[in-house]
Tab-separated table of C-alpha atoms in Angstrom:
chain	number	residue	atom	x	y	z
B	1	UNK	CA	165.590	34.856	98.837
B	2	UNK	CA	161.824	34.678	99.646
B	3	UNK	CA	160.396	36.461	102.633
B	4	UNK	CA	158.991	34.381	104.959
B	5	UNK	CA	155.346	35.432	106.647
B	6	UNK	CA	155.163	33.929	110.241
B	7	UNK	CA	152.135	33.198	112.146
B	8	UNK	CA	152.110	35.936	114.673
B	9	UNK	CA	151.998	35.711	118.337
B	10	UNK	CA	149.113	38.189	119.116
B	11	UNK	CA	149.524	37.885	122.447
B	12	UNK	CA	152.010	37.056	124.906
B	13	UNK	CA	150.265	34.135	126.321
B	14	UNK	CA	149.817	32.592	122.506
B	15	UNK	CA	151.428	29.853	121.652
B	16	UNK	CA	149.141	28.363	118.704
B	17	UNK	CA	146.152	29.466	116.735
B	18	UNK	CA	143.952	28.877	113.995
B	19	UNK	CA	144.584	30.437	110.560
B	20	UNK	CA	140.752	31.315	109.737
B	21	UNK	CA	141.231	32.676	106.007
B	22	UNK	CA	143.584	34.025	103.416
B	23	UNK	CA	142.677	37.059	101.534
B	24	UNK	CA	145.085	36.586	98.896
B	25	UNK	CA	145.722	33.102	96.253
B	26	UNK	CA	149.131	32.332	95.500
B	27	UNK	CA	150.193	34.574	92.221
B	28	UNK	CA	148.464	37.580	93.416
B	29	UNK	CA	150.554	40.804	93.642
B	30	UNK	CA	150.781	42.459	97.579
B	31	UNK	CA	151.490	45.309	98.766
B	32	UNK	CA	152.467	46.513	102.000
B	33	UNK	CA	148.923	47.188	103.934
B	34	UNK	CA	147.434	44.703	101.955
B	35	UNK	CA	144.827	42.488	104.366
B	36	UNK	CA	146.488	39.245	103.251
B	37	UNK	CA	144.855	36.604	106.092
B	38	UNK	CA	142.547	36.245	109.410
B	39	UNK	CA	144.179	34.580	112.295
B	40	UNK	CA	141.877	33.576	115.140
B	41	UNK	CA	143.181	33.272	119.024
B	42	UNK	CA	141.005	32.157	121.516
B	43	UNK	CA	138.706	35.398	122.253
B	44	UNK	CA	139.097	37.425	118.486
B	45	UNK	CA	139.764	37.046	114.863
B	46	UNK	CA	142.549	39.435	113.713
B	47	UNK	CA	143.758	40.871	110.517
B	48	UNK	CA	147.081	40.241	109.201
B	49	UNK	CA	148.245	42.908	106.922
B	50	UNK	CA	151.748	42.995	104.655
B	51	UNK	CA	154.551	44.667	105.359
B	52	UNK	CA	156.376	43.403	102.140
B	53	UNK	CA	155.674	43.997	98.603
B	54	UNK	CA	156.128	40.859	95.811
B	55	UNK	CA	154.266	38.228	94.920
B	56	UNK	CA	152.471	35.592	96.778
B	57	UNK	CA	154.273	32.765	95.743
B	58	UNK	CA	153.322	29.931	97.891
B	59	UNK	CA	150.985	28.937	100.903
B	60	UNK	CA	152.046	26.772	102.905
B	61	UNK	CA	149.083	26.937	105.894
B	62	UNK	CA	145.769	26.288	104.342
B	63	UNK	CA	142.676	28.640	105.446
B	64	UNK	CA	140.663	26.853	108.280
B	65	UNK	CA	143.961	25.040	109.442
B	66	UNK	CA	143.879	24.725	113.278
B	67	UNK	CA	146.807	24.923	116.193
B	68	UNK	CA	149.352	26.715	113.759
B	69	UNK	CA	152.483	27.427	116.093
B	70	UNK	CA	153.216	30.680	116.597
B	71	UNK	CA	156.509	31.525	114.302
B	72	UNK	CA	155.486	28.626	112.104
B	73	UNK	CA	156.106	29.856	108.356
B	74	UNK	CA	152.667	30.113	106.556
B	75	UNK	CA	153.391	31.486	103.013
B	76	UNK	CA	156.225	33.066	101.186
B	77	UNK	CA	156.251	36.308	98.776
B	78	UNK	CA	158.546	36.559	95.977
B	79	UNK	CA	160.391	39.902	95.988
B	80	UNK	CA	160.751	42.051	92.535
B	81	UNK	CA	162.321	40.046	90.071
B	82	UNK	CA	162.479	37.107	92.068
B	83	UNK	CA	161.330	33.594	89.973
B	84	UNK	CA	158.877	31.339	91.139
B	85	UNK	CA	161.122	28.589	90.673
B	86	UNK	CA	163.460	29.948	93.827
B	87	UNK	CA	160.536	28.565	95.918
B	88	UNK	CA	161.534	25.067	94.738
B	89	UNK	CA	164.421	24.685	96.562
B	90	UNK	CA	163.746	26.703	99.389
B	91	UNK	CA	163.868	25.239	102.921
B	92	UNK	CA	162.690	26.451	106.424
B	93	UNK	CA	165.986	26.127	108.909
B	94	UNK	CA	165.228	23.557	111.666
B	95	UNK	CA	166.777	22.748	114.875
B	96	UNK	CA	165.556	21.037	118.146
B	97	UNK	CA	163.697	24.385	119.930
B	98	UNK	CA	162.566	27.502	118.296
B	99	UNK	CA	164.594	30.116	118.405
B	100	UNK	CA	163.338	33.701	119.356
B	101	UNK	CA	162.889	36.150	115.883
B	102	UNK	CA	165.584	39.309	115.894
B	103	UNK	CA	163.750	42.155	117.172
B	104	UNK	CA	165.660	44.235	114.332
B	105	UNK	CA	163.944	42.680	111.849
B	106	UNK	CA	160.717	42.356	112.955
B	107	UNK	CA	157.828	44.948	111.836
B	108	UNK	CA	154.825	45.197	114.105
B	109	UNK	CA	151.655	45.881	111.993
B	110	UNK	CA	147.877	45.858	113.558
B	111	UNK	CA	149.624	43.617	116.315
B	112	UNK	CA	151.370	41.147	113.381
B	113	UNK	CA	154.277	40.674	113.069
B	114	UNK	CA	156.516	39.093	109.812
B	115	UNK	CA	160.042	38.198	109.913
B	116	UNK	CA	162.160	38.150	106.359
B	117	UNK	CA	164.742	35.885	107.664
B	118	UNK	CA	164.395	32.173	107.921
B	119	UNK	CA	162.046	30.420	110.892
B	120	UNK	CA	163.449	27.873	112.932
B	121	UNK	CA	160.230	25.366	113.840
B	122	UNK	CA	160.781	22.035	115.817
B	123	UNK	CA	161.026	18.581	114.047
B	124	UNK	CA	157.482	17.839	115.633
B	125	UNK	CA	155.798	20.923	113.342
B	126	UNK	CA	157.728	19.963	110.111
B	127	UNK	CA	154.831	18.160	107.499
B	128	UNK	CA	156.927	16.155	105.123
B	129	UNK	CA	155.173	16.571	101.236
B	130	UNK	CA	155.975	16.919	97.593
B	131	UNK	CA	155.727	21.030	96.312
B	132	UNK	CA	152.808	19.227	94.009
B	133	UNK	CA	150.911	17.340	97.161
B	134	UNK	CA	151.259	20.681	99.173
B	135	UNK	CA	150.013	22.625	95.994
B	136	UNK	CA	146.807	20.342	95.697
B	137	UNK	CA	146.258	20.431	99.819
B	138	UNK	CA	146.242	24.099	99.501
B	139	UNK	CA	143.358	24.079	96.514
B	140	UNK	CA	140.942	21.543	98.083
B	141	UNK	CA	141.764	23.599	101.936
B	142	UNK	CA	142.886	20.140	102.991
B	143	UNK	CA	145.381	20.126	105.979
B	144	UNK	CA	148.437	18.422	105.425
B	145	UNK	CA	148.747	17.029	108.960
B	146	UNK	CA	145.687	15.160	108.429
B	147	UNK	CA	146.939	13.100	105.185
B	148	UNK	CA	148.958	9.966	106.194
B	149	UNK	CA	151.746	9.490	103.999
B	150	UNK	CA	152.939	6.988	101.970
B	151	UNK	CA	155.928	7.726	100.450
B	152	UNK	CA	159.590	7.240	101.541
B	153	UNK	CA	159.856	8.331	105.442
B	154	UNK	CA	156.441	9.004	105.750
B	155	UNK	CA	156.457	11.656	102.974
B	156	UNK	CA	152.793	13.034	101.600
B	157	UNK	CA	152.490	12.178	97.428
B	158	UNK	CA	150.299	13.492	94.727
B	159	UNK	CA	148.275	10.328	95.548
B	160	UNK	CA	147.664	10.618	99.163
B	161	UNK	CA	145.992	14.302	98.699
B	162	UNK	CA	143.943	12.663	95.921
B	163	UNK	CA	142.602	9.749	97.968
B	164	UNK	CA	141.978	11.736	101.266
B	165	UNK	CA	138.954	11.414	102.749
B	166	UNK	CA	137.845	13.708	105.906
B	167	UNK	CA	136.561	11.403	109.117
B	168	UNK	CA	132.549	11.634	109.431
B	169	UNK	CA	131.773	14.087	111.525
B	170	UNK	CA	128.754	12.434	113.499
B	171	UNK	CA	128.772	9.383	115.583
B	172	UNK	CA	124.834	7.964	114.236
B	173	UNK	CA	122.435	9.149	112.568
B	174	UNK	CA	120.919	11.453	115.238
B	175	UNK	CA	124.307	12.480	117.257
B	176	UNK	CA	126.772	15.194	115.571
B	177	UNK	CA	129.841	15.918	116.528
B	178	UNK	CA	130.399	19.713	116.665
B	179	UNK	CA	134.283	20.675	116.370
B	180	UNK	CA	135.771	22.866	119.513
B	181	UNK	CA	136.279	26.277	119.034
B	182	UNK	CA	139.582	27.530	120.188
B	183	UNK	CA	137.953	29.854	122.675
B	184	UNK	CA	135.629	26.945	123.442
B	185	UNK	CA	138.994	24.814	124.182
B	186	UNK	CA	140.442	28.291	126.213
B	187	UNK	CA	137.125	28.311	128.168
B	188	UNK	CA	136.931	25.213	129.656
B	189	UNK	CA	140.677	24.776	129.758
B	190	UNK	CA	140.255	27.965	132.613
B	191	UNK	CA	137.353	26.683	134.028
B	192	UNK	CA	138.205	23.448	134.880
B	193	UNK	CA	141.766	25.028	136.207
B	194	UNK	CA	139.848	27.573	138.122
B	195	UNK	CA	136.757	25.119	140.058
B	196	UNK	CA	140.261	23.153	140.552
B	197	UNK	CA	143.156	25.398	141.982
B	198	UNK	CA	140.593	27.855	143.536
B	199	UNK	CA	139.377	27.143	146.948
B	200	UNK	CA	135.964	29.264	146.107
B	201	UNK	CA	133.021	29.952	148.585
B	202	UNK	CA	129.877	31.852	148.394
B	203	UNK	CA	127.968	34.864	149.902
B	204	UNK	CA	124.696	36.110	149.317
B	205	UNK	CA	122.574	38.567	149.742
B	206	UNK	CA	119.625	41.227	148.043
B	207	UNK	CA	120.017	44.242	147.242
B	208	UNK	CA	116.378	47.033	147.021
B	209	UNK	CA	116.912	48.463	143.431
B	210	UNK	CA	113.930	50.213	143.225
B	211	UNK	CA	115.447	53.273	143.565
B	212	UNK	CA	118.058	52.587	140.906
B	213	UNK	CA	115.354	51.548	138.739
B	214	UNK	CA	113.515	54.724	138.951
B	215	UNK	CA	116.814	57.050	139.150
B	216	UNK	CA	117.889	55.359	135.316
B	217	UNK	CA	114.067	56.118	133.865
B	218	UNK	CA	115.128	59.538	134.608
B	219	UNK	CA	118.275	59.564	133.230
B	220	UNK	CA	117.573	57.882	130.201
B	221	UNK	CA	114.257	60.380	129.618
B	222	UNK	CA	116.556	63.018	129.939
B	223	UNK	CA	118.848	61.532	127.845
B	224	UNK	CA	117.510	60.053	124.623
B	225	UNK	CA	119.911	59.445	122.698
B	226	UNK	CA	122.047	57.502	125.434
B	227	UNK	CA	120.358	54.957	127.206
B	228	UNK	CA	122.200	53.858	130.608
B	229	UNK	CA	121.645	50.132	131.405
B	230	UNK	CA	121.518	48.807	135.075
B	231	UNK	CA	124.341	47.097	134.317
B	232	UNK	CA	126.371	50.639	133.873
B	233	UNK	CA	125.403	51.430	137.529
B	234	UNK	CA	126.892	48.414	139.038
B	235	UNK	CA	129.569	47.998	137.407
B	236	UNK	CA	130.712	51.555	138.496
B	237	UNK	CA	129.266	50.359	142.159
B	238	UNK	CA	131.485	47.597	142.101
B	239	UNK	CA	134.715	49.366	141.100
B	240	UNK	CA	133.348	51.804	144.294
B	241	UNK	CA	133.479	49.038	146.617
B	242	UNK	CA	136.688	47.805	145.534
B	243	UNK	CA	138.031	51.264	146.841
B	244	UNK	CA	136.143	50.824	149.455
B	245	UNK	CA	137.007	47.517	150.664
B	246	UNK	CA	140.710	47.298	148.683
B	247	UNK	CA	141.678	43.618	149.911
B	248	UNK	CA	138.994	42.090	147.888
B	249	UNK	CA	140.423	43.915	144.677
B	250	UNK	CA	143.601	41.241	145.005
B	251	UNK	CA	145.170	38.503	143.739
B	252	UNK	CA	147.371	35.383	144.861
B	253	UNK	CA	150.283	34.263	143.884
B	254	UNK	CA	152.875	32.134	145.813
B	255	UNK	CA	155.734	34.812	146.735
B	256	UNK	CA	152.375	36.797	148.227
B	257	UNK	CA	149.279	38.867	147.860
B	258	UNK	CA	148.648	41.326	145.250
B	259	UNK	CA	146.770	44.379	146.152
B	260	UNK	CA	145.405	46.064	143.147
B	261	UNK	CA	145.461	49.830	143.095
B	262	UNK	CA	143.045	50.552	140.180
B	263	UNK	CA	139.514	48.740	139.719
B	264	UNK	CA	139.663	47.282	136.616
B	265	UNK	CA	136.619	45.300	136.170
B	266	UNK	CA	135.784	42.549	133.937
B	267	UNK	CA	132.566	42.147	132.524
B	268	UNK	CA	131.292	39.036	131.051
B	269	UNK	CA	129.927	39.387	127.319
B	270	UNK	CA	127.967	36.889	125.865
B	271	UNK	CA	129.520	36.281	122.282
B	272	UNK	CA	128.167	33.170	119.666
B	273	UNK	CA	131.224	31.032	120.614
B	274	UNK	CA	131.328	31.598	124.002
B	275	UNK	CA	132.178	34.172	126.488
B	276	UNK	CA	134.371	36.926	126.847
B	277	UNK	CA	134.982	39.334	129.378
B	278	UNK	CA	136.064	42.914	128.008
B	279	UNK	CA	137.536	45.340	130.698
B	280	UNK	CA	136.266	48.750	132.017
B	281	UNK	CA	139.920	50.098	133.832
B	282	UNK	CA	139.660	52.636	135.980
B	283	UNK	CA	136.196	51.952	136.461
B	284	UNK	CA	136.117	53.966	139.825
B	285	UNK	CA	137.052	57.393	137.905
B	286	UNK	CA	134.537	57.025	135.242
B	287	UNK	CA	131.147	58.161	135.185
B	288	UNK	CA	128.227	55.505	134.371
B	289	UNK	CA	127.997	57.788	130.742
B	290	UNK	CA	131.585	57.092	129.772
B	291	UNK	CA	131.455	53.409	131.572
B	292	UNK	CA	127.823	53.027	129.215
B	293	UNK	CA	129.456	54.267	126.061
B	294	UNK	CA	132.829	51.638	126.624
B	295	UNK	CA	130.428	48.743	126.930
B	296	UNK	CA	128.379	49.496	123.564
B	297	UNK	CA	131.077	49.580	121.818
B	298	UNK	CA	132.693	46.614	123.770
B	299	UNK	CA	129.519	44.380	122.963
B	300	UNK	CA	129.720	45.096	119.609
B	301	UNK	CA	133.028	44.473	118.838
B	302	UNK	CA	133.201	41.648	120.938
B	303	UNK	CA	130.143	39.443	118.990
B	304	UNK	CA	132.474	40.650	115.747
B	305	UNK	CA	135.135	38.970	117.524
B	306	UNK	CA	137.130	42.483	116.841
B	307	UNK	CA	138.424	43.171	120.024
B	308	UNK	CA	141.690	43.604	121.059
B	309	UNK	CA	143.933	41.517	123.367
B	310	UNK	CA	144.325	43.906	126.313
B	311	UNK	CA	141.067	44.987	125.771
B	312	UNK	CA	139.899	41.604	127.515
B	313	UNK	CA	142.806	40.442	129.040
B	314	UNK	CA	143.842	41.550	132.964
B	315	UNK	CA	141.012	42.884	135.218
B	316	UNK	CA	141.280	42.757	138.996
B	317	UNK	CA	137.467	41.817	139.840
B	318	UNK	CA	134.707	40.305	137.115
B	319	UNK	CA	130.674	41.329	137.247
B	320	UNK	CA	128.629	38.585	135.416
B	321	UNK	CA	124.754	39.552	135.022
B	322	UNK	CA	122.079	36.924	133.762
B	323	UNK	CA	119.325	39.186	135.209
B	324	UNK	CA	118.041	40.127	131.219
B	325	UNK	CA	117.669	36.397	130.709
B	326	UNK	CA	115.086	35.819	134.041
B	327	UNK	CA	117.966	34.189	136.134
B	328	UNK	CA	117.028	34.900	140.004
B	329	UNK	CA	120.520	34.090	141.065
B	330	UNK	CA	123.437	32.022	140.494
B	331	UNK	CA	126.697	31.192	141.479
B	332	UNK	CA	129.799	32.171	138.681
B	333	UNK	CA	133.310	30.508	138.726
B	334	UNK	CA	136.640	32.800	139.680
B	335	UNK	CA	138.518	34.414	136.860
B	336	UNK	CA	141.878	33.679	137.748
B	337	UNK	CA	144.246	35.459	138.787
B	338	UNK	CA	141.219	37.165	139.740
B	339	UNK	CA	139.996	36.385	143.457
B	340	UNK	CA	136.343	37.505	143.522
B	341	UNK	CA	133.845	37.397	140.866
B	342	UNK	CA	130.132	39.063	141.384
B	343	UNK	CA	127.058	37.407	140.224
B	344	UNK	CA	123.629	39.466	139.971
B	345	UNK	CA	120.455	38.107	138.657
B	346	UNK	CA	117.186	39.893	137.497
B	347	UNK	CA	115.421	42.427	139.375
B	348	UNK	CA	112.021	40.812	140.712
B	349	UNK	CA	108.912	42.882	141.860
B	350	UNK	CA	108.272	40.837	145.554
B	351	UNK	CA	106.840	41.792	149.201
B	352	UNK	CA	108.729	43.117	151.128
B	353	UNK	CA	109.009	44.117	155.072
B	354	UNK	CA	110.101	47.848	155.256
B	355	UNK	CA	109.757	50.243	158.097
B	356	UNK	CA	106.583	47.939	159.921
B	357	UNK	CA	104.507	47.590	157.126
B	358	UNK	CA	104.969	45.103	153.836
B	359	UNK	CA	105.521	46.781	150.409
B	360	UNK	CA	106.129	45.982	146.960
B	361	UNK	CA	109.714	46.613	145.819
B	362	UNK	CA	112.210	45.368	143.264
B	363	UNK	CA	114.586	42.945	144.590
B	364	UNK	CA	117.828	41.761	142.819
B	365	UNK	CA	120.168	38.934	144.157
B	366	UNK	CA	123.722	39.132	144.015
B	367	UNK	CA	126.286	35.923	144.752
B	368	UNK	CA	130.159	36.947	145.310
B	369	UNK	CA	132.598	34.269	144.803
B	370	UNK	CA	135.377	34.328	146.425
B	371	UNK	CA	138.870	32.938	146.869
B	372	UNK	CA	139.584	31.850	150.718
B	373	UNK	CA	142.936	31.993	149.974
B	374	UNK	CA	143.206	35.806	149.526
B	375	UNK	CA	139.497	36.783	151.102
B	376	UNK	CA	137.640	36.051	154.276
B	377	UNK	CA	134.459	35.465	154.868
B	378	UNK	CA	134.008	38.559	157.021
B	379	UNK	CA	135.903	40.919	154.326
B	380	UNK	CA	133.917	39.098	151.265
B	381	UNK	CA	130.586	40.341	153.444
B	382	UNK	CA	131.936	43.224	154.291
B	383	UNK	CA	132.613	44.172	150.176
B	384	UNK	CA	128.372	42.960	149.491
B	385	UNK	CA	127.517	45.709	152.351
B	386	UNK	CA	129.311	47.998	150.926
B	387	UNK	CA	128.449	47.299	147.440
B	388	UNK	CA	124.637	47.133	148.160
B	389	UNK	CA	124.462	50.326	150.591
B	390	UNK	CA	126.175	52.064	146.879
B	391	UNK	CA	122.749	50.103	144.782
B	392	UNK	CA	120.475	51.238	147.416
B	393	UNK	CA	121.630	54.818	147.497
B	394	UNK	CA	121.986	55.030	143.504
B	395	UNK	CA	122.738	58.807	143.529
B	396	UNK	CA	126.121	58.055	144.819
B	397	UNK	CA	126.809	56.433	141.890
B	398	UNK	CA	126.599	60.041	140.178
B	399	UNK	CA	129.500	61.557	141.870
């Protein structure tokens, strides 16, 4: 009997996700380890490897299909000996709900996982089409739940593959229409569900980093080969005031509040499709070295869409900086369950009042959001205080 190759839930939030490219054509030989397809979630692009050896005998997911159901069969391999012509007659088991895969014979590979006995997918996933239409779908990378059918009960022909023709993509001649992203979709799926569960208010205030400034030109000039961004300082300043001032590093929920032990702090990364918020945990242990050397390697990853779920997902507080782009300040939505999120802008050169006489020094604003529902507006201030007394005395950020 054929083995079956599942899409593979790569997290435990996934439900659906976009298969982005097959590494192998039907016919080819695989082997187990073999890199076989590219699934992409909404924050990364993973690898799917084999665990089986045979012979690709049929796809049945096109590359670039989108929202492919997680345990949804995508291709079959023949095992040794096994003819192509089994394929003909075989048939993925359906009933009304999916039902869960048997841990016993499931192998976990690079976070995939394939399944060698039959997939149970609801009615509303099953495409109805001729082995030939399905064949000719696959060569042209035409998805099958775009083709209307004309055949008996709806079924997809030869003819209907043939005659497809993809909607235009722009609206007139100077609009286009630019296709969402699935981590597009995630975004502003948790956006608007965050600006609209999340009773948020803001608190301000500037912080003096001239002293930062000129403690980080002499750690970088003693340091050349590892340069230490301002960004490394406050992260580790805000997983410091989170120890400090432990019932802003909470969450709600309905049975009650969640006070988080460990300041895990999410930190928002720029990436081509979007944005992405990789996690420094433990942030209050580490040093800014170590926390500088994680977030290298986090950027770069991240813009290769190569990171890993639980590499991005969790956090207790999030740190979003716009200061490298010229933003003064601004104000950053809540990262739920998250209940504070910390926006800082660029560092500005401005006059200043200090100690009776007026003096040039760098000035950086900082926003916190904050969820009334788990913080005050006296404890949210109280947390800013904290975390700019820690910016403005930058050698305490050493120890």
């Amino acid at each position: 009997m054929p083995i079956t190759i599942l899409m593979p839930a790569l997290s435990p939030t996934m439900t659906e996700g976009n298969l982005a490219k097959w590494h192998k054509k039907e016919g080819d030989k695989v082997k187990a380890g073999d890199l076989i397809a590219e699934i992409e979630t909404d924050k990364a692009i993973m690898e799917v490897e084999a665990v089986d050896e045979g012979i690709l005998g049929r796809i049945l997911v096109p590359e670039k299909t989108e929202n492919v159901k997680v345990n949804q069969v995508i291709a079959l391999i023949l095992e040794e000996g096994e003819a192509a012509s089994s394929l003909d007659d075989f048939k993925v088991a359906q009933e009304a709900t999916p039902k869960a895969p048997n841990t016993a014979d499931i192998v976990v590979l690079n976070q995939v996982s394939t399944q060698k006995t039959s997939v149970i997918n609801t009615q509303e996933n099953r495409i109805f089409a001729s082995p030939l239409a399905k064949r000719i779908a696959s060569q042209k990378n035409i998805a099958l739940d775009a083709i209307q059918g004309s055949g008996p009960h709806g079924r997809i022909i030869r003819q209907d593959v043939e005659n497809y023709k993809p909607l235009q993509k722009t609206t007139n001649a100077s609009a286009e229409l630019i296709p969402h992203t699935l981590m597009r979709k995630t975004i502003a799926k948790r956006l608007v569900e965050a600006k609209s569960t999340i009773p948020h208010f803001y608190l301000t205030l500037d912080c003096d980093i001239t002293d930062l400034v000129a403690l980080r030109a002499q750690f970088n000039a003693l340091k050349e080969d590892q340069k230490i961004s301002i960004n490394d300082f406050l992260i580790r300043a805000s997983a410091l005031a989170l120890q400090k001032v432990p019932e802003v590093n909470a969450s709600w929920s309905d049975e009650g509040i969640i006070r988080h032990p460990t300041s895990d702090v999410s930190v928002a990364v720029s990436v081509p499709n979007g944005l992405i918020t990789p996690i420094i945990f433990n942030a209050h242990d580490r040093n800014v070295s170590d926390i500088s050397v994680q977030m290298k390697d986090y950027v770069v990853r991240a813009k290769l869409s190569k990171l890993k779920p639980e590499e991005y997902q969790g956090g207790t507080f999030s740190l979003s900086n716009l200061g490298m782009f010229g933003i003064k300040d601004f104000a950053a939505i809540i990262n739920p369950p998250q209940s504070a999120i910390l926006a800082v802008g660029a560092g500005i050169e401005m006059p200043v009042a200090k100690n009776g006489a007026i003096v040039i020094r760098s000035m950086m604003s900082c926003t916190l959001s904050v969820d009334h529902r788990v913080i005050d507006g006296s404890m949210g201030a109280q947390f800013l205080a904290t975390f700019k007394n820690l910016v403005e005395n930058p050698l305490s950020l050493l120890s």
